[in-house]
Short mmCIF file of C-alpha atoms and ligand atoms in Angstrom, two decimals:
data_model
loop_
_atom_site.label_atom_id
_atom_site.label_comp_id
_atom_site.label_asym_id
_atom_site.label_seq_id
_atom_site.Cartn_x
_atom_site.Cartn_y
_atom_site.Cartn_z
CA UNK W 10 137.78 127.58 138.27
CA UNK W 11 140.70 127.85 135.92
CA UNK W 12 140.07 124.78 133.35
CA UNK W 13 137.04 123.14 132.70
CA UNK W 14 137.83 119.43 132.50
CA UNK W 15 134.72 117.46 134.15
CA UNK W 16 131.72 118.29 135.71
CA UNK W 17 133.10 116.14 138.54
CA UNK W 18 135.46 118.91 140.06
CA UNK W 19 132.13 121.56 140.29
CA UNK W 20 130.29 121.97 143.54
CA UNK W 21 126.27 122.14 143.45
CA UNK W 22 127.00 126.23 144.04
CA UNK W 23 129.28 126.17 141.27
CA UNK W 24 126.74 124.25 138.89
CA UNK W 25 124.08 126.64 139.59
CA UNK W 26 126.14 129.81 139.68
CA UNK W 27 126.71 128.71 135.99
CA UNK W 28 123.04 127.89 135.07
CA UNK W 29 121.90 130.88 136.39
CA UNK W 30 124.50 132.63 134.10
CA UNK W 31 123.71 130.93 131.57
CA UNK W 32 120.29 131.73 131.97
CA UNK W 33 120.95 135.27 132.30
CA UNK W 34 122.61 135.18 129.00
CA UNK W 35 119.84 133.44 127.20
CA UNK W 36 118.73 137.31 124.95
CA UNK W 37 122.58 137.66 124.63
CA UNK W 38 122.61 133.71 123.64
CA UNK W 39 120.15 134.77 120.64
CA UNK W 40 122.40 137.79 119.21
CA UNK W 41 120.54 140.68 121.41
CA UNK W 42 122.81 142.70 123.08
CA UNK W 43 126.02 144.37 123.06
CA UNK W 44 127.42 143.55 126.66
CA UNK W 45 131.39 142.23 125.33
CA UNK W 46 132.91 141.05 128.06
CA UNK W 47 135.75 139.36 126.30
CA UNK W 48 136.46 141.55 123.91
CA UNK W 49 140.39 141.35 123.45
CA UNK W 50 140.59 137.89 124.35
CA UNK W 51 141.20 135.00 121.74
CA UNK W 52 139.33 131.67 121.66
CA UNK W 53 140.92 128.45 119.71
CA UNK W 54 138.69 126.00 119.18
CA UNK W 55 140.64 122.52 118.51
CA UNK W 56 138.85 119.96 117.55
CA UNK W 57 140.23 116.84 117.03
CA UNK W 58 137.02 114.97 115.97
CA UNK W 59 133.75 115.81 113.85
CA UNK W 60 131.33 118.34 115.28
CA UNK W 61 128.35 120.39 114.68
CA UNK W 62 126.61 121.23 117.52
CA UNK W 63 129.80 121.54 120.15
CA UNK W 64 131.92 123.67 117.79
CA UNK W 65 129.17 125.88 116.41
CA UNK W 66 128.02 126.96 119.68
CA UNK W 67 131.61 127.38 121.42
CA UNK W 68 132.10 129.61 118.23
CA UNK W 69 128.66 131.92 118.58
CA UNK W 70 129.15 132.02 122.46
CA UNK W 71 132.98 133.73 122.33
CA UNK W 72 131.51 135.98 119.26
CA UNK W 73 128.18 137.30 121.08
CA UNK W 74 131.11 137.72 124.26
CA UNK W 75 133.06 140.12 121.44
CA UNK W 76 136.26 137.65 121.99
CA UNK W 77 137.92 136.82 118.88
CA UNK W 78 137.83 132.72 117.29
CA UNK W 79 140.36 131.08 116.14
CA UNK W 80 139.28 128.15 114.35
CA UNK W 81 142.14 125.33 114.28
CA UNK W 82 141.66 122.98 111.23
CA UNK W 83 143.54 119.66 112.38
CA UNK W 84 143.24 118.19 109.01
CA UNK W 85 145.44 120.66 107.33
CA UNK W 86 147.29 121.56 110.66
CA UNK W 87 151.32 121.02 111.50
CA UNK W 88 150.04 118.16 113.86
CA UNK W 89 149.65 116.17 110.56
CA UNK W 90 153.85 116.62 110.29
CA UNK W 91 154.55 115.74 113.84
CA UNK W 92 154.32 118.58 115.63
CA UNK W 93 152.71 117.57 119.39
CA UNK W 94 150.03 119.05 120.73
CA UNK W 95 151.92 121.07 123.68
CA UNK W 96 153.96 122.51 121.18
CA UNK W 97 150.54 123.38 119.00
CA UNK W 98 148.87 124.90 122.16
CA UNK W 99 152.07 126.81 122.70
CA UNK W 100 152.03 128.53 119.48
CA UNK W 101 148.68 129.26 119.51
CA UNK W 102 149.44 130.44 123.08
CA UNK W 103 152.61 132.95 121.53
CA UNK W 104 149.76 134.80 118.97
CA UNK W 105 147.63 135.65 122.16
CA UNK W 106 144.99 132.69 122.71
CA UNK W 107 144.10 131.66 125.90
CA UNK W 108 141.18 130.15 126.11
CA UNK W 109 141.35 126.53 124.53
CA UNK W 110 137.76 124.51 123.70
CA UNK W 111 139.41 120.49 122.91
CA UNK W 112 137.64 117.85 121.73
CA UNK W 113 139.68 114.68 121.22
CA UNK W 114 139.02 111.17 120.68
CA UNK W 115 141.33 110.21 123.89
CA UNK W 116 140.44 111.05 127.26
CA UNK W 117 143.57 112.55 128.55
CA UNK W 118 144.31 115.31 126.04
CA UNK W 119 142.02 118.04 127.64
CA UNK W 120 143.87 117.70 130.95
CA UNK W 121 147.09 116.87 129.25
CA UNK W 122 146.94 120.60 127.71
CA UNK W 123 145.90 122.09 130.87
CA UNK W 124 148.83 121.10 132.68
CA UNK W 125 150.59 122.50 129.94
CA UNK W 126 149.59 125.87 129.61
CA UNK W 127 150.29 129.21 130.45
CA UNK W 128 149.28 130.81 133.78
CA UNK W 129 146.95 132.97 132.35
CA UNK W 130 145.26 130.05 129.93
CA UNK W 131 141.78 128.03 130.32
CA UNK W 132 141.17 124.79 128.95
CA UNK W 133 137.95 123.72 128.14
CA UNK W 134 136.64 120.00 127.16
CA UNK W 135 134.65 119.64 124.43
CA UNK W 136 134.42 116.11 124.27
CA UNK W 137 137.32 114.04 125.28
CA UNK W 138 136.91 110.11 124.76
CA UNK W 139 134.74 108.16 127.09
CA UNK W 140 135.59 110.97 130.09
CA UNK W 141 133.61 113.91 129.93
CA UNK W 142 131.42 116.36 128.14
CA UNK W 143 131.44 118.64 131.03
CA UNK W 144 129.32 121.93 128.56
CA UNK W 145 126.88 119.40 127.20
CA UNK W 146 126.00 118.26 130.74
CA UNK W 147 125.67 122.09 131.53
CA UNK W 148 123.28 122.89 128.93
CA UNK W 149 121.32 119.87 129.74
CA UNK W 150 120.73 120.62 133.25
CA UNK W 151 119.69 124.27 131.81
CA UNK W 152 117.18 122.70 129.64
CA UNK W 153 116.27 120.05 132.61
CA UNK W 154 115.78 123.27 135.02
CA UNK W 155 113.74 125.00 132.85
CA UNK W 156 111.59 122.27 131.51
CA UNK W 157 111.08 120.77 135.42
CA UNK W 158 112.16 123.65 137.96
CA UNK W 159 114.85 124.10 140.42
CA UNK W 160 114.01 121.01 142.29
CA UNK W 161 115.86 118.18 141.11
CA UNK W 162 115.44 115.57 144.02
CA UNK W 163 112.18 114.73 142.54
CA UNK W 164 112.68 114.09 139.46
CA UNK W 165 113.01 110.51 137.76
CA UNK W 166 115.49 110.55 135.22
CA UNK W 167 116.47 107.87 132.50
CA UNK W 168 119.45 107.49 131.02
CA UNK W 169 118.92 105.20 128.10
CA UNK W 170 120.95 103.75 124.79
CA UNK W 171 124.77 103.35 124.49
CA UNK W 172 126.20 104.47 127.85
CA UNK W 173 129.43 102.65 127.70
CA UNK W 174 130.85 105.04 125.28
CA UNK W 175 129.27 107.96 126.49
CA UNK W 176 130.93 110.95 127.62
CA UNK W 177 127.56 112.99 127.63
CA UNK W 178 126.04 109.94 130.51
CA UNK W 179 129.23 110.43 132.30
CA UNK W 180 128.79 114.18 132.52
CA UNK W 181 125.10 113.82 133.19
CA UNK W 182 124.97 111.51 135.43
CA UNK W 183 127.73 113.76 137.71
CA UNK W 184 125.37 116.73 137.16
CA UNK W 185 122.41 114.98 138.13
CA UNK W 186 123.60 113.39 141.48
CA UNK W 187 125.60 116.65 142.57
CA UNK W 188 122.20 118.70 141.88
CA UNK W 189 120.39 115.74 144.13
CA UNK W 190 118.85 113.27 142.29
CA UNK W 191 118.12 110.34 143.78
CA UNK W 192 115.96 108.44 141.12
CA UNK W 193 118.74 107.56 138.30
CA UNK W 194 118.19 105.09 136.34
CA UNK W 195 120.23 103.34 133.26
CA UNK W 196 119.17 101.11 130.68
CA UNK W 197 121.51 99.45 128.13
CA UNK W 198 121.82 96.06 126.27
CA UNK W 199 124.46 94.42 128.38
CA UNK W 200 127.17 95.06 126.39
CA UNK W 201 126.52 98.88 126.09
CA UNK W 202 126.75 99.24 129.81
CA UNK W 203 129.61 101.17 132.02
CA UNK W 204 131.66 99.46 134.00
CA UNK W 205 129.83 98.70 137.67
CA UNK W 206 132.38 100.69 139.86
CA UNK W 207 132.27 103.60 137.70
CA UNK W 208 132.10 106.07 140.52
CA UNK W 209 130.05 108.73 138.37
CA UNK W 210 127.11 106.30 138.28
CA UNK W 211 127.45 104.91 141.68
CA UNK W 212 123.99 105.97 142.52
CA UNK W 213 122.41 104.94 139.58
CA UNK W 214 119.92 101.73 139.29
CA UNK W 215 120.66 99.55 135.97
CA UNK W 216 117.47 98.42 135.12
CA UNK W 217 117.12 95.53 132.41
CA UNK W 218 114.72 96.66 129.88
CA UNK W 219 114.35 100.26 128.06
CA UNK W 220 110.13 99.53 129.57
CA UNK W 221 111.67 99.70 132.97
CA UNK W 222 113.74 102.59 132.74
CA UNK W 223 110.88 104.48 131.23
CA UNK W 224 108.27 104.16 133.90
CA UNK W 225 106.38 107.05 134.96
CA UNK W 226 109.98 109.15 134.25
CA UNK W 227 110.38 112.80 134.08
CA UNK W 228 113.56 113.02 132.12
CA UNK W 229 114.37 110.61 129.40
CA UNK W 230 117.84 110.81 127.91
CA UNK W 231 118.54 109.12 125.23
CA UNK W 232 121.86 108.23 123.74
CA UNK W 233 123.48 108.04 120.22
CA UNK W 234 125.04 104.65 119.25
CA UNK W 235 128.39 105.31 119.02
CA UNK W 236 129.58 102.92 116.49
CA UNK W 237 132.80 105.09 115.75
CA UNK W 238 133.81 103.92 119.31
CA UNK W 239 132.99 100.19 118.86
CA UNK W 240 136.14 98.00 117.81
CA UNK W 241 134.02 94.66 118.24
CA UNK W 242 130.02 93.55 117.69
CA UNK W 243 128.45 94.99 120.16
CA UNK W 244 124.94 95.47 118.32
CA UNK W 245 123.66 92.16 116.65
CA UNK W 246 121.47 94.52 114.03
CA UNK W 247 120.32 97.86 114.12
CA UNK W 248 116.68 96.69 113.40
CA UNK W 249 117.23 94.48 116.52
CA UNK W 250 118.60 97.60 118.10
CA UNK W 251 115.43 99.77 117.66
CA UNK W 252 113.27 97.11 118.55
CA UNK W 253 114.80 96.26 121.65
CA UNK W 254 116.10 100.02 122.83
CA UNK W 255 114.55 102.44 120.32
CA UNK W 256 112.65 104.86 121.64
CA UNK W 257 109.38 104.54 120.27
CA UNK W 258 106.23 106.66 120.48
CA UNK W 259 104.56 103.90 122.19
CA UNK W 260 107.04 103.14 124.48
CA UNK W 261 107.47 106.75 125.50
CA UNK W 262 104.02 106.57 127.17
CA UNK W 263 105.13 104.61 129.94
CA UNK W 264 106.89 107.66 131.08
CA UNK W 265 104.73 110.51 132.83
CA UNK W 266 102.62 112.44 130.17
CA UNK W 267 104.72 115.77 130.97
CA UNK W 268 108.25 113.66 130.49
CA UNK W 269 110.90 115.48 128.29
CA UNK W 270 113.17 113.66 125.70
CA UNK W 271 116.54 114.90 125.64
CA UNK W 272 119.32 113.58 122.85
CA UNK W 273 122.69 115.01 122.45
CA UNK W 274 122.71 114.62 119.17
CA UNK W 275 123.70 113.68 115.96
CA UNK W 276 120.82 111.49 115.86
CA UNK W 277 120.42 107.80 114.62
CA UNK W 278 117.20 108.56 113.79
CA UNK W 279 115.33 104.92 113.57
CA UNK W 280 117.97 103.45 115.92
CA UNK W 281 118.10 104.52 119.08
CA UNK W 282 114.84 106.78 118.82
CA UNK W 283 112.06 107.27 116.33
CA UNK W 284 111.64 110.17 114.04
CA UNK W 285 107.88 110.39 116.09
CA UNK W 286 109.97 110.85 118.74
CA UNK W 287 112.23 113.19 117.70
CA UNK W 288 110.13 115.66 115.93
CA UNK W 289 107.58 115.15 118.89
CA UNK W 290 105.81 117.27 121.65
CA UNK W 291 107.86 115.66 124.43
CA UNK W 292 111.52 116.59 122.30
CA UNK W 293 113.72 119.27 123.79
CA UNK W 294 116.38 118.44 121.88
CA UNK W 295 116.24 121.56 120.09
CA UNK W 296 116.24 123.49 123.36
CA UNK W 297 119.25 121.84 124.69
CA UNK W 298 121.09 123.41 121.26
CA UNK W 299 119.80 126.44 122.11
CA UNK W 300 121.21 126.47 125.73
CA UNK W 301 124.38 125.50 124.25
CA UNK W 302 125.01 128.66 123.05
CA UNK W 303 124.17 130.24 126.44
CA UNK W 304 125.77 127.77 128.51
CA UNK W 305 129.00 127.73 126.71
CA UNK W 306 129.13 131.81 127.45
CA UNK W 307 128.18 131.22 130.89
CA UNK W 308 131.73 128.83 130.90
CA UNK W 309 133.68 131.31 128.85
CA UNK W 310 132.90 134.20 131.07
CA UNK W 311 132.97 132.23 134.36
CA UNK W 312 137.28 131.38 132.98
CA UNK W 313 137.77 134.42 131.45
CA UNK W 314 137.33 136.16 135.28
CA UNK W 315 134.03 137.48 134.56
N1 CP A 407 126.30 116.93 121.36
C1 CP A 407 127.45 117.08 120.68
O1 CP A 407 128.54 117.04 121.27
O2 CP A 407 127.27 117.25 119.34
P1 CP A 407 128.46 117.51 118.31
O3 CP A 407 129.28 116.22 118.25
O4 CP A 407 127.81 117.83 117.00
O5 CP A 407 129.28 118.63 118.83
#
């Protein structure tokens, strides 16, 4: 593994190889140890869009690996006076960087850069478009795994809310079938769902109604409404939104008593799922931010030849 561009090129071995590193780096996740495998090495982190969670964590994870960060600020960056982004990943690559985190509004850019880099570089997505979110759908399958166990044939798993602009289902959804399984099921208003020959959800039933999806589940994942991606009406009203597709404490009880609620986050909090929710017993989303840190080391190490 040289780049990490989708969860799509990873083998079931590969996945858990990477879980189980990540797991093992759960104390070092936390700030507990002094193990620096990286030290040496430089990390940019370009980020082409907002983040909190995604950035913060890549961040922690290279500094608790002793690598040094490199925090690119597109804003006020030579990008704003032309310059391309091969030629910005070049430059970056001339003061010693080599391992790139890239989160960009368009799909390509990740694997754009990639092709464009030194020998001895690593690309990482962090987000890119619609495609892939390939360290978020590592860190949930940590969470998943340690909420559920190593079996993952059994489990029933939801994915629910705007999955048409989702990178995170995309990356899920590849995660869950190569780890095997085999009850997937997606729930969307109409125009919120993927495309039917999407191959990474091939396996997956679309149900009609959130009610459906959410019936005696294990796993309920539920997505942000991306309005930021939305260049027509999709959504009549929010309010209409929530009470068709908001996941509500009542309507979480049609899943199994001991079902988790994932969310990627940021939240719409009131839109696609209720502070009750949220804030609730069933939530791990607070866990998956956790792993993030842990998983996003695991990824680092696993490129950097450890
Ligand atoms: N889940 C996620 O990608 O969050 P951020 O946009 O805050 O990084």
């Amino acid at each position: 593994m040289r780049h990490l561009l989708s969860l799509e090129q990873l083998t079931r071995d590969e996945i858990l190889r990477l879980l189980d590193t990540a797991q093992a780096l759960r104390p070092q996740a936390l700030g507990r140890s002094a193990h620096r495998p990286l030290r040496g090495l430089t990390v940019a982190n370009l980020f082409f869009e907002p983040s909190t969670r995604t950035r913060a964590s890549f961040q922690l994870a290279a500094e608790r690996l002793g690598a040094d960060v490199l925090n690119f600020e597109a804003e006020s960056s030579s990008t704003r006076k032309g310059e391309t982004l091969t030629d910005t990943l070049r430059n970056l690559e001339a003061m010693g960087a080599s391992l790139f985190v890239v989160r960009h509004a368009h799909s390509s850019v990740p694997a754009s850069l990639a092709a464009a880099a030194l020998p001895g570089s690593s690309v990482i997505s962090a987000g890119d478009g619609r495609h892939s979110h390939p360290t978020q759908g590592l860190l949930d399958m940590l969470t998943i795994r340690q909420r559920k166990g190593e079996d993952f044939s059994r489990l029933s798993v939801a994915i629910v809310g705007d999955i048409r602009h989702s990178r995170v289902a995309r990356s899920d959804a590849q995660a869950l079938r190569t780890l095997g399984v085999k009850d997937l099921r997606l729930a969307a208003p109409a125009t919120l769902l993927p495309d039917p020959d999407e191959p990474c959800f091939a396996a997956a039933q679309v149900v009609d109604s959130l009610d459906a999806a959410l019936q005696g589940c294990d796993v309920v994942m539920s997505l942000r409404l991306q309005r930021e991606r939305m260049d027509e009406g999709l959504v009549a009203s929010l309010e209409e939104y929530y009470r068709d597709w908001g996941l509500s404490p009542e309507r979480l009880t049609l899943a199994r008593p001991d079902a988790i609620v994932m969310h990627p986050g940021p939240m719409n909090r009131g839109v696609e799922i209720a502070d009750a929710v949220a804030d609730g017993p069933q939530s791990v989303i607070l866990e998956q931010v956790s792993n993030g840190v842990a998983a996003r080391m695991a990824v680092l190490e696993h490129l950097a030849g450890g």
